[in-house]
Each structure stands twice: as structure tokens, then as C-alpha cells.
Amino acid sequence: MLRMKRFIRYVLGITFLVLGFAGLFLPVLQGILFLIIGLLILAPESRFIRRLIARCRLKYPAVFRQAARYKRKLKEIGRRHKA
């Protein structure tokens, strides 16, 4: 089960990274957004990405606070729909 979860994480993360790189050159895709999502998905598997995110967290604390608020809201919405 754990191996399957890691495999899915790698596939999703790399897919988002590829879409992100393509989006940097194609006007249809939001490249930066896909790159960020891909990095966040791969972060638990990569020490380098965890360090990169930690540096960004120090440099842009307001962005991470806002992301935490959105995460709490999404969890709350998920709880409401489960009940």
C-alpha cells in the first residue's frame, strides 16, 4: 500500500512539473501554479524540495499563512460534506 502511494505521488508530482514547464512557454497553462503544485506533491519524497519550500516559507511568510487558511477552509468543507 505504501509503495503504491509513493508511486502515485511520484507520477502526480512529475506530471504537474511537466505541465508547469510546458506552461512557462504556452500561454494557455499557468506554469508557475503547476510547478508549485508539483513541488508540493513531491516534497515528502525529496529532501531538496523540502529545503526549498522551507526557504520560501521564511522569505514569503504571508503567502504560507494564506495557504494555511485555505487549507483549513478546505478541510472544514470536507468535514461538512462527509456528515
PDB file of N, CA and C in Angstrom:
ATOM      1  N   MET A   1       0.827  -1.204   0.000  1.00  0.00           N
ATOM      2  CA  MET A   1       0.000   0.000   0.000  1.00  0.00           C
ATOM      3  C   MET A   1       0.868   1.264   0.000  1.00  0.00           C
ATOM      4  N   LEU A   2       1.914   1.250   0.848  1.00  0.00           N
ATOM      5  CA  LEU A   2       2.804   2.407   0.927  1.00  0.00           C
ATOM      6  C   LEU A   2       3.554   2.615  -0.380  1.00  0.00           C
ATOM      7  N   ARG A   3       3.972   1.521  -1.012  1.00  0.00           N
ATOM      8  CA  ARG A   3       4.678   1.630  -2.284  1.00  0.00           C
ATOM      9  C   ARG A   3       3.770   2.219  -3.355  1.00  0.00           C
ATOM     10  N   MET A   4       2.508   1.834  -3.354  1.00  0.00           N
ATOM     11  CA  MET A   4       1.556   2.358  -4.333  1.00  0.00           C
ATOM     12  C   MET A   4       1.333   3.851  -4.114  1.00  0.00           C
ATOM     13  N   LYS A   5       1.244   4.262  -2.856  1.00  0.00           N
ATOM     14  CA  LYS A   5       1.054   5.677  -2.536  1.00  0.00           C
ATOM     15  C   LYS A   5       2.253   6.495  -3.008  1.00  0.00           C
ATOM     16  N   ARG A   6       3.459   5.981  -2.778  1.00  0.00           N
ATOM     17  CA  ARG A   6       4.663   6.678  -3.242  1.00  0.00           C
ATOM     18  C   ARG A   6       4.693   6.763  -4.763  1.00  0.00           C
ATOM     19  N   PHE A   7       4.317   5.668  -5.427  1.00  0.00           N
ATOM     20  CA  PHE A   7       4.299   5.646  -6.887  1.00  0.00           C
ATOM     21  C   PHE A   7       3.319   6.684  -7.427  1.00  0.00           C
ATOM     22  N   ILE A   8       2.131   6.729  -6.851  1.00  0.00           N
ATOM     23  CA  ILE A   8       1.123   7.704  -7.289  1.00  0.00           C
ATOM     24  C   ILE A   8       1.622   9.120  -7.034  1.00  0.00           C
ATOM     25  N   ARG A   9       2.271   9.343  -5.894  1.00  0.00           N
ATOM     26  CA  ARG A   9       2.810  10.662  -5.583  1.00  0.00           C
ATOM     27  C   ARG A   9       3.853  11.085  -6.617  1.00  0.00           C
ATOM     28  N   TYR A  10       4.748  10.167  -6.971  1.00  0.00           N
ATOM     29  CA  TYR A  10       5.767  10.477  -7.983  1.00  0.00           C
ATOM     30  C   TYR A  10       5.118  10.792  -9.333  1.00  0.00           C
ATOM     31  N   VAL A  11       4.174   9.977  -9.747  1.00  0.00           N
ATOM     32  CA  VAL A  11       3.528  10.179 -11.043  1.00  0.00           C
ATOM     33  C   VAL A  11       2.802  11.524 -11.076  1.00  0.00           C
ATOM     34  N   LEU A  12       2.025  11.815 -10.033  1.00  0.00           N
ATOM     35  CA  LEU A  12       1.316  13.099  -9.989  1.00  0.00           C
ATOM     36  C   LEU A  12       2.279  14.272  -9.931  1.00  0.00           C
ATOM     37  N   GLY A  13       3.296  14.177  -9.092  1.00  0.00           N
ATOM     38  CA  GLY A  13       4.253  15.265  -8.958  1.00  0.00           C
ATOM     39  C   GLY A  13       4.990  15.551 -10.252  1.00  0.00           C
ATOM     40  N   ILE A  14       5.468  14.508 -10.903  1.00  0.00           N
ATOM     41  CA  ILE A  14       6.190  14.700 -12.161  1.00  0.00           C
ATOM     42  C   ILE A  14       5.259  15.208 -13.253  1.00  0.00           C
ATOM     43  N   THR A  15       4.018  14.725 -13.259  1.00  0.00           N
ATOM     44  CA  THR A  15       3.043  15.219 -14.241  1.00  0.00           C
ATOM     45  C   THR A  15       2.822  16.716 -14.071  1.00  0.00           C
ATOM     46  N   PHE A  16       2.646  17.155 -12.840  1.00  0.00           N
ATOM     47  CA  PHE A  16       2.450  18.590 -12.604  1.00  0.00           C
ATOM     48  C   PHE A  16       3.696  19.395 -12.961  1.00  0.00           C
ATOM     49  N   LEU A  17       4.877  18.844 -12.690  1.00  0.00           N
ATOM     50  CA  LEU A  17       6.103  19.552 -13.061  1.00  0.00           C
ATOM     51  C   LEU A  17       6.225  19.692 -14.577  1.00  0.00           C
ATOM     52  N   VAL A  18       5.905  18.625 -15.309  1.00  0.00           N
ATOM     53  CA  VAL A  18       5.953  18.689 -16.776  1.00  0.00           C
ATOM     54  C   VAL A  18       4.953  19.712 -17.292  1.00  0.00           C
ATOM     55  N   LEU A  19       3.735  19.691 -16.739  1.00  0.00           N
ATOM     56  CA  LEU A  19       2.737  20.689 -17.138  1.00  0.00           C
ATOM     57  C   LEU A  19       3.212  22.103 -16.801  1.00  0.00           C
ATOM     58  N   GLY A  20       3.885  22.233 -15.668  1.00  0.00           N
ATOM     59  CA  GLY A  20       4.398  23.537 -15.271  1.00  0.00           C
ATOM     60  C   GLY A  20       5.455  24.053 -16.226  1.00  0.00           C
ATOM     61  N   PHE A  21       6.394  23.180 -16.605  1.00  0.00           N
ATOM     62  CA  PHE A  21       7.426  23.604 -17.556  1.00  0.00           C
ATOM     63  C   PHE A  21       6.812  23.941 -18.908  1.00  0.00           C
ATOM     64  N   ALA A  22       5.835  23.150 -19.339  1.00  0.00           N
ATOM     65  CA  ALA A  22       5.158  23.459 -20.600  1.00  0.00           C
ATOM     66  C   ALA A  22       4.403  24.783 -20.483  1.00  0.00           C
ATOM     67  N   GLY A  23       3.805  25.010 -19.318  1.00  0.00           N
ATOM     68  CA  GLY A  23       3.039  26.235 -19.099  1.00  0.00           C
ATOM     69  C   GLY A  23       3.892  27.493 -19.089  1.00  0.00           C
ATOM     70  N   LEU A  24       5.180  27.334 -18.833  1.00  0.00           N
ATOM     71  CA  LEU A  24       6.057  28.505 -18.892  1.00  0.00           C
ATOM     72  C   LEU A  24       6.176  29.044 -20.316  1.00  0.00           C
ATOM     73  N   PHE A  25       5.959  28.170 -21.294  1.00  0.00           N
ATOM     74  CA  PHE A  25       6.111  28.564 -22.692  1.00  0.00           C
ATOM     75  C   PHE A  25       4.790  28.657 -23.443  1.00  0.00           C
ATOM     76  N   LEU A  26       3.750  28.009 -22.926  1.00  0.00           N
ATOM     77  CA  LEU A  26       2.445  28.046 -23.575  1.00  0.00           C
ATOM     78  C   LEU A  26       1.532  29.032 -22.847  1.00  0.00           C
ATOM     79  N   PRO A  27       0.863  29.894 -23.572  1.00  0.00           N
ATOM     80  CA  PRO A  27       0.025  30.897 -22.910  1.00  0.00           C
ATOM     81  C   PRO A  27      -1.252  30.324 -22.287  1.00  0.00           C
ATOM     82  N   VAL A  28      -1.597  29.094 -22.613  1.00  0.00           N
ATOM     83  CA  VAL A  28      -2.853  28.509 -22.124  1.00  0.00           C
ATOM     84  C   VAL A  28      -2.723  28.022 -20.675  1.00  0.00           C
ATOM     85  N   LEU A  29      -1.561  27.477 -20.312  1.00  0.00           N
ATOM     86  CA  LEU A  29      -1.357  26.894 -18.977  1.00  0.00           C
ATOM     87  C   LEU A  29      -0.723  27.896 -18.027  1.00  0.00           C
ATOM     88  N   GLN A  30      -1.058  27.793 -16.764  1.00  0.00           N
ATOM     89  CA  GLN A  30      -0.430  28.593 -15.717  1.00  0.00           C
ATOM     90  C   GLN A  30       0.782  27.826 -15.200  1.00  0.00           C
ATOM     91  N   GLY A  31       1.936  28.069 -15.789  1.00  0.00           N
ATOM     92  CA  GLY A  31       3.133  27.293 -15.495  1.00  0.00           C
ATOM     93  C   GLY A  31       3.566  27.335 -14.053  1.00  0.00           C
ATOM     94  N   ILE A  32       3.612  28.516 -13.469  1.00  0.00           N
ATOM     95  CA  ILE A  32       4.081  28.654 -12.088  1.00  0.00           C
ATOM     96  C   ILE A  32       3.183  27.867 -11.135  1.00  0.00           C
ATOM     97  N   LEU A  33       1.895  27.939 -11.337  1.00  0.00           N
ATOM     98  CA  LEU A  33       0.952  27.230 -10.472  1.00  0.00           C
ATOM     99  C   LEU A  33       1.194  25.725 -10.522  1.00  0.00           C
ATOM    100  N   PHE A  34       1.348  25.172 -11.716  1.00  0.00           N
ATOM    101  CA  PHE A  34       1.589  23.740 -11.852  1.00  0.00           C
ATOM    102  C   PHE A  34       2.940  23.343 -11.262  1.00  0.00           C
ATOM    103  N   LEU A  35       3.949  24.194 -11.413  1.00  0.00           N
ATOM    104  CA  LEU A  35       5.250  23.898 -10.818  1.00  0.00           C
ATOM    105  C   LEU A  35       5.156  23.838  -9.293  1.00  0.00           C
ATOM    106  N   ILE A  36       4.450  24.790  -8.707  1.00  0.00           N
ATOM    107  CA  ILE A  36       4.299  24.817  -7.250  1.00  0.00           C
ATOM    108  C   ILE A  36       3.555  23.587  -6.763  1.00  0.00           C
ATOM    109  N   ILE A  37       2.481  23.223  -7.445  1.00  0.00           N
ATOM    110  CA  ILE A  37       1.714  22.039  -7.054  1.00  0.00           C
ATOM    111  C   ILE A  37       2.577  20.786  -7.155  1.00  0.00           C
ATOM    112  N   GLY A  38       3.325  20.667  -8.237  1.00  0.00           N
ATOM    113  CA  GLY A  38       4.203  19.511  -8.404  1.00  0.00           C
ATOM    114  C   GLY A  38       5.252  19.426  -7.307  1.00  0.00           C
ATOM    115  N   LEU A  39       5.850  20.561  -6.960  1.00  0.00           N
ATOM    116  CA  LEU A  39       6.849  20.575  -5.895  1.00  0.00           C
ATOM    117  C   LEU A  39       6.239  20.201  -4.550  1.00  0.00           C
ATOM    118  N   LEU A  40       5.048  20.691  -4.275  1.00  0.00           N
ATOM    119  CA  LEU A  40       4.396  20.368  -3.005  1.00  0.00           C
ATOM    120  C   LEU A  40       4.033  18.886  -2.916  1.00  0.00           C
ATOM    121  N   ILE A  41       3.636  18.310  -4.041  1.00  0.00           N
ATOM    122  CA  ILE A  41       3.311  16.882  -4.039  1.00  0.00           C
ATOM    123  C   ILE A  41       4.569  16.045  -3.807  1.00  0.00           C
ATOM    124  N   LEU A  42       5.683  16.454  -4.399  1.00  0.00           N
ATOM    125  CA  LEU A  42       6.919  15.689  -4.272  1.00  0.00           C
ATOM    126  C   LEU A  42       7.706  15.986  -2.995  1.00  0.00           C
ATOM    127  N   ALA A  43       7.350  17.012  -2.270  1.00  0.00           N
ATOM    128  CA  ALA A  43       8.119  17.429  -1.090  1.00  0.00           C
ATOM    129  C   ALA A  43       8.346  16.320  -0.067  1.00  0.00           C
ATOM    130  N   PRO A  44       7.362  15.499   0.276  1.00  0.00           N
ATOM    131  CA  PRO A  44       7.630  14.452   1.273  1.00  0.00           C
ATOM    132  C   PRO A  44       8.664  13.416   0.808  1.00  0.00           C
ATOM    133  N   GLU A  45       8.900  13.313  -0.479  1.00  0.00           N
ATOM    134  CA  GLU A  45       9.818  12.318  -1.010  1.00  0.00           C
ATOM    135  C   GLU A  45      11.217  12.873  -1.271  1.00  0.00           C
ATOM    136  N   SER A  46      11.397  14.191  -1.220  1.00  0.00           N
ATOM    137  CA  SER A  46      12.658  14.789  -1.623  1.00  0.00           C
ATOM    138  C   SER A  46      13.161  15.785  -0.575  1.00  0.00           C
ATOM    139  N   ARG A  47      14.341  15.533  -0.062  1.00  0.00           N
ATOM    140  CA  ARG A  47      14.942  16.432   0.923  1.00  0.00           C
ATOM    141  C   ARG A  47      15.211  17.810   0.293  1.00  0.00           C
ATOM    142  N   PHE A  48      15.663  17.820  -0.960  1.00  0.00           N
ATOM    143  CA  PHE A  48      15.950  19.080  -1.653  1.00  0.00           C
ATOM    144  C   PHE A  48      14.703  19.957  -1.751  1.00  0.00           C
ATOM    145  N   ILE A  49      13.578  19.366  -2.119  1.00  0.00           N
ATOM    146  CA  ILE A  49      12.345  20.141  -2.265  1.00  0.00           C
ATOM    147  C   ILE A  49      11.859  20.628  -0.905  1.00  0.00           C
ATOM    148  N   ARG A  50      12.006  19.812   0.143  1.00  0.00           N
ATOM    149  CA  ARG A  50      11.617  20.256   1.491  1.00  0.00           C
ATOM    150  C   ARG A  50      12.428  21.469   1.915  1.00  0.00           C
ATOM    151  N   ARG A  51      13.746  21.438   1.627  1.00  0.00           N
ATOM    152  CA  ARG A  51      14.590  22.589   1.963  1.00  0.00           C
ATOM    153  C   ARG A  51      14.202  23.819   1.151  1.00  0.00           C
ATOM    154  N   LEU A  52      13.903  23.627  -0.119  1.00  0.00           N
ATOM    155  CA  LEU A  52      13.478  24.732  -0.981  1.00  0.00           C
ATOM    156  C   LEU A  52      12.200  25.374  -0.450  1.00  0.00           C
ATOM    157  N   ILE A  53      11.241  24.563  -0.054  1.00  0.00           N
ATOM    158  CA  ILE A  53       9.976  25.073   0.491  1.00  0.00           C
ATOM    159  C   ILE A  53      10.228  25.783   1.824  1.00  0.00           C
ATOM    160  N   ALA A  54      11.123  25.250   2.650  1.00  0.00           N
ATOM    161  CA  ALA A  54      11.435  25.895   3.934  1.00  0.00           C
ATOM    162  C   ALA A  54      12.035  27.284   3.711  1.00  0.00           C
ATOM    163  N   ARG A  55      12.920  27.398   2.711  1.00  0.00           N
ATOM    164  CA  ARG A  55      13.487  28.721   2.399  1.00  0.00           C
ATOM    165  C   ARG A  55      12.415  29.682   1.908  1.00  0.00           C
ATOM    166  N   CYS A  56      11.525  29.189   1.076  1.00  0.00           N
ATOM    167  CA  CYS A  56      10.429  30.040   0.577  1.00  0.00           C
ATOM    168  C   CYS A  56       9.501  30.458   1.720  1.00  0.00           C
ATOM    169  N   ARG A  57       9.280  29.538   2.667  1.00  0.00           N
ATOM    170  CA  ARG A  57       8.429  29.852   3.819  1.00  0.00           C
ATOM    171  C   ARG A  57       9.014  31.004   4.634  1.00  0.00           C
ATOM    172  N   LEU A  58      10.346  31.025   4.776  1.00  0.00           N
ATOM    173  CA  LEU A  58      10.997  32.115   5.502  1.00  0.00           C
ATOM    174  C   LEU A  58      10.954  33.423   4.718  1.00  0.00           C
ATOM    175  N   LYS A  59      11.087  33.323   3.419  1.00  0.00           N
ATOM    176  CA  LYS A  59      11.135  34.516   2.579  1.00  0.00           C
ATOM    177  C   LYS A  59       9.744  35.112   2.340  1.00  0.00           C
ATOM    178  N   TYR A  60       8.714  34.261   2.255  1.00  0.00           N
ATOM    179  CA  TYR A  60       7.355  34.720   1.959  1.00  0.00           C
ATOM    180  C   TYR A  60       6.354  34.192   2.996  1.00  0.00           C
ATOM    181  N   PRO A  61       6.456  34.634   4.248  1.00  0.00           N
ATOM    182  CA  PRO A  61       5.573  34.078   5.288  1.00  0.00           C
ATOM    183  C   PRO A  61       4.093  34.392   5.061  1.00  0.00           C
ATOM    184  N   ALA A  62       3.779  35.529   4.484  1.00  0.00           N
ATOM    185  CA  ALA A  62       2.374  35.887   4.263  1.00  0.00           C
ATOM    186  C   ALA A  62       1.701  34.921   3.295  1.00  0.00           C
ATOM    187  N   VAL A  63       2.422  34.496   2.285  1.00  0.00           N
ATOM    188  CA  VAL A  63       1.865  33.556   1.311  1.00  0.00           C
ATOM    189  C   VAL A  63       1.546  32.228   1.988  1.00  0.00           C
ATOM    190  N   PHE A  64       2.441  31.769   2.856  1.00  0.00           N
ATOM    191  CA  PHE A  64       2.211  30.493   3.528  1.00  0.00           C
ATOM    192  C   PHE A  64       1.101  30.587   4.572  1.00  0.00           C
ATOM    193  N   ARG A  65       0.960  31.745   5.222  1.00  0.00           N
ATOM    194  CA  ARG A  65      -0.172  31.926   6.149  1.00  0.00           C
ATOM    195  C   ARG A  65      -1.494  31.859   5.399  1.00  0.00           C
ATOM    196  N   GLN A  66      -1.550  32.503   4.240  1.00  0.00           N
ATOM    197  CA  GLN A  66      -2.779  32.482   3.439  1.00  0.00           C
ATOM    198  C   GLN A  66      -3.073  31.056   2.959  1.00  0.00           C
ATOM    199  N   ALA A  67      -2.034  30.339   2.548  1.00  0.00           N
ATOM    200  CA  ALA A  67      -2.222  28.956   2.109  1.00  0.00           C
ATOM    201  C   ALA A  67      -2.743  28.093   3.261  1.00  0.00           C
ATOM    202  N   ALA A  68      -2.263  28.336   4.474  1.00  0.00           N
ATOM    203  CA  ALA A  68      -2.742  27.587   5.643  1.00  0.00           C
ATOM    204  C   ALA A  68      -4.219  27.881   5.902  1.00  0.00           C
ATOM    205  N   ARG A  69      -4.614  29.132   5.709  1.00  0.00           N
ATOM    206  CA  ARG A  69      -6.042  29.475   5.874  1.00  0.00           C
ATOM    207  C   ARG A  69      -6.899  28.720   4.865  1.00  0.00           C
ATOM    208  N   TYR A  70      -6.458  28.699   3.615  1.00  0.00           N
ATOM    209  CA  TYR A  70      -7.214  27.980   2.583  1.00  0.00           C
ATOM    210  C   TYR A  70      -7.278  26.490   2.890  1.00  0.00           C
ATOM    211  N   LYS A  71      -6.191  25.945   3.399  1.00  0.00           N
ATOM    212  CA  LYS A  71      -6.160  24.530   3.737  1.00  0.00           C
ATOM    213  C   LYS A  71      -7.165  24.215   4.843  1.00  0.00           C
ATOM    214  N   ARG A  72      -7.225  25.082   5.869  1.00  0.00           N
ATOM    215  CA  ARG A  72      -8.205  24.877   6.947  1.00  0.00           C
ATOM    216  C   ARG A  72      -9.626  24.957   6.415  1.00  0.00           C
ATOM    217  N   LYS A  73      -9.881  25.927   5.530  1.00  0.00           N
ATOM    218  CA  LYS A  73     -11.223  26.058   4.958  1.00  0.00           C
ATOM    219  C   LYS A  73     -11.610  24.829   4.154  1.00  0.00           C
ATOM    220  N   LEU A  74     -10.679  24.312   3.365  1.00  0.00           N
ATOM    221  CA  LEU A  74     -10.966  23.120   2.565  1.00  0.00           C
ATOM    222  C   LEU A  74     -11.234  21.912   3.451  1.00  0.00           C
ATOM    223  N   LYS A  75     -10.482  21.776   4.538  1.00  0.00           N
ATOM    224  CA  LYS A  75     -10.728  20.674   5.467  1.00  0.00           C
ATOM    225  C   LYS A  75     -12.110  20.800   6.102  1.00  0.00           C
ATOM    226  N   GLU A  76     -12.477  22.019   6.455  1.00  0.00           N
ATOM    227  CA  GLU A  76     -13.795  22.257   7.051  1.00  0.00           C
ATOM    228  C   GLU A  76     -14.907  21.907   6.069  1.00  0.00           C
ATOM    229  N   ILE A  77     -14.744  22.297   4.839  1.00  0.00           N
ATOM    230  CA  ILE A  77     -15.739  21.977   3.807  1.00  0.00           C
ATOM    231  C   ILE A  77     -15.829  20.465   3.625  1.00  0.00           C
ATOM    232  N   GLY A  78     -14.677  19.787   3.642  1.00  0.00           N
ATOM    233  CA  GLY A  78     -14.662  18.335   3.511  1.00  0.00           C
ATOM    234  C   GLY A  78     -15.378  17.652   4.647  1.00  0.00           C
ATOM    235  N   ARG A  79     -15.217  18.158   5.853  1.00  0.00           N
ATOM    236  CA  ARG A  79     -15.909  17.586   7.007  1.00  0.00           C
ATOM    237  C   ARG A  79     -17.420  17.757   6.894  1.00  0.00           C
ATOM    238  N   ARG A  80     -17.838  18.899   6.399  1.00  0.00           N
ATOM    239  CA  ARG A  80     -19.277  19.158   6.254  1.00  0.00           C
ATOM    240  C   ARG A  80     -19.910  18.207   5.245  1.00  0.00           C
ATOM    241  N   HIS A  81     -19.187  17.916   4.168  1.00  0.00           N
ATOM    242  CA  HIS A  81     -19.733  17.044   3.132  1.00  0.00           C
ATOM    243  C   HIS A  81     -19.736  15.581   3.545  1.00  0.00           C
ATOM    244  N   LYS A  82     -18.844  15.202   4.467  1.00  0.00           N
ATOM    245  CA  LYS A  82     -18.822  13.820   4.946  1.00  0.00           C
ATOM    246  C   LYS A  82     -20.019  13.541   5.839  1.00  0.00           C
ATOM    247  N   ALA A  83     -20.447  14.549   6.580  1.00  0.00           N
ATOM    248  CA  ALA A  83     -21.536  14.337   7.553  1.00  0.00           C
ATOM    249  C   ALA A  83     -22.883  14.237   6.890  1.00  0.00           C
TER     250      ALA A  83
END
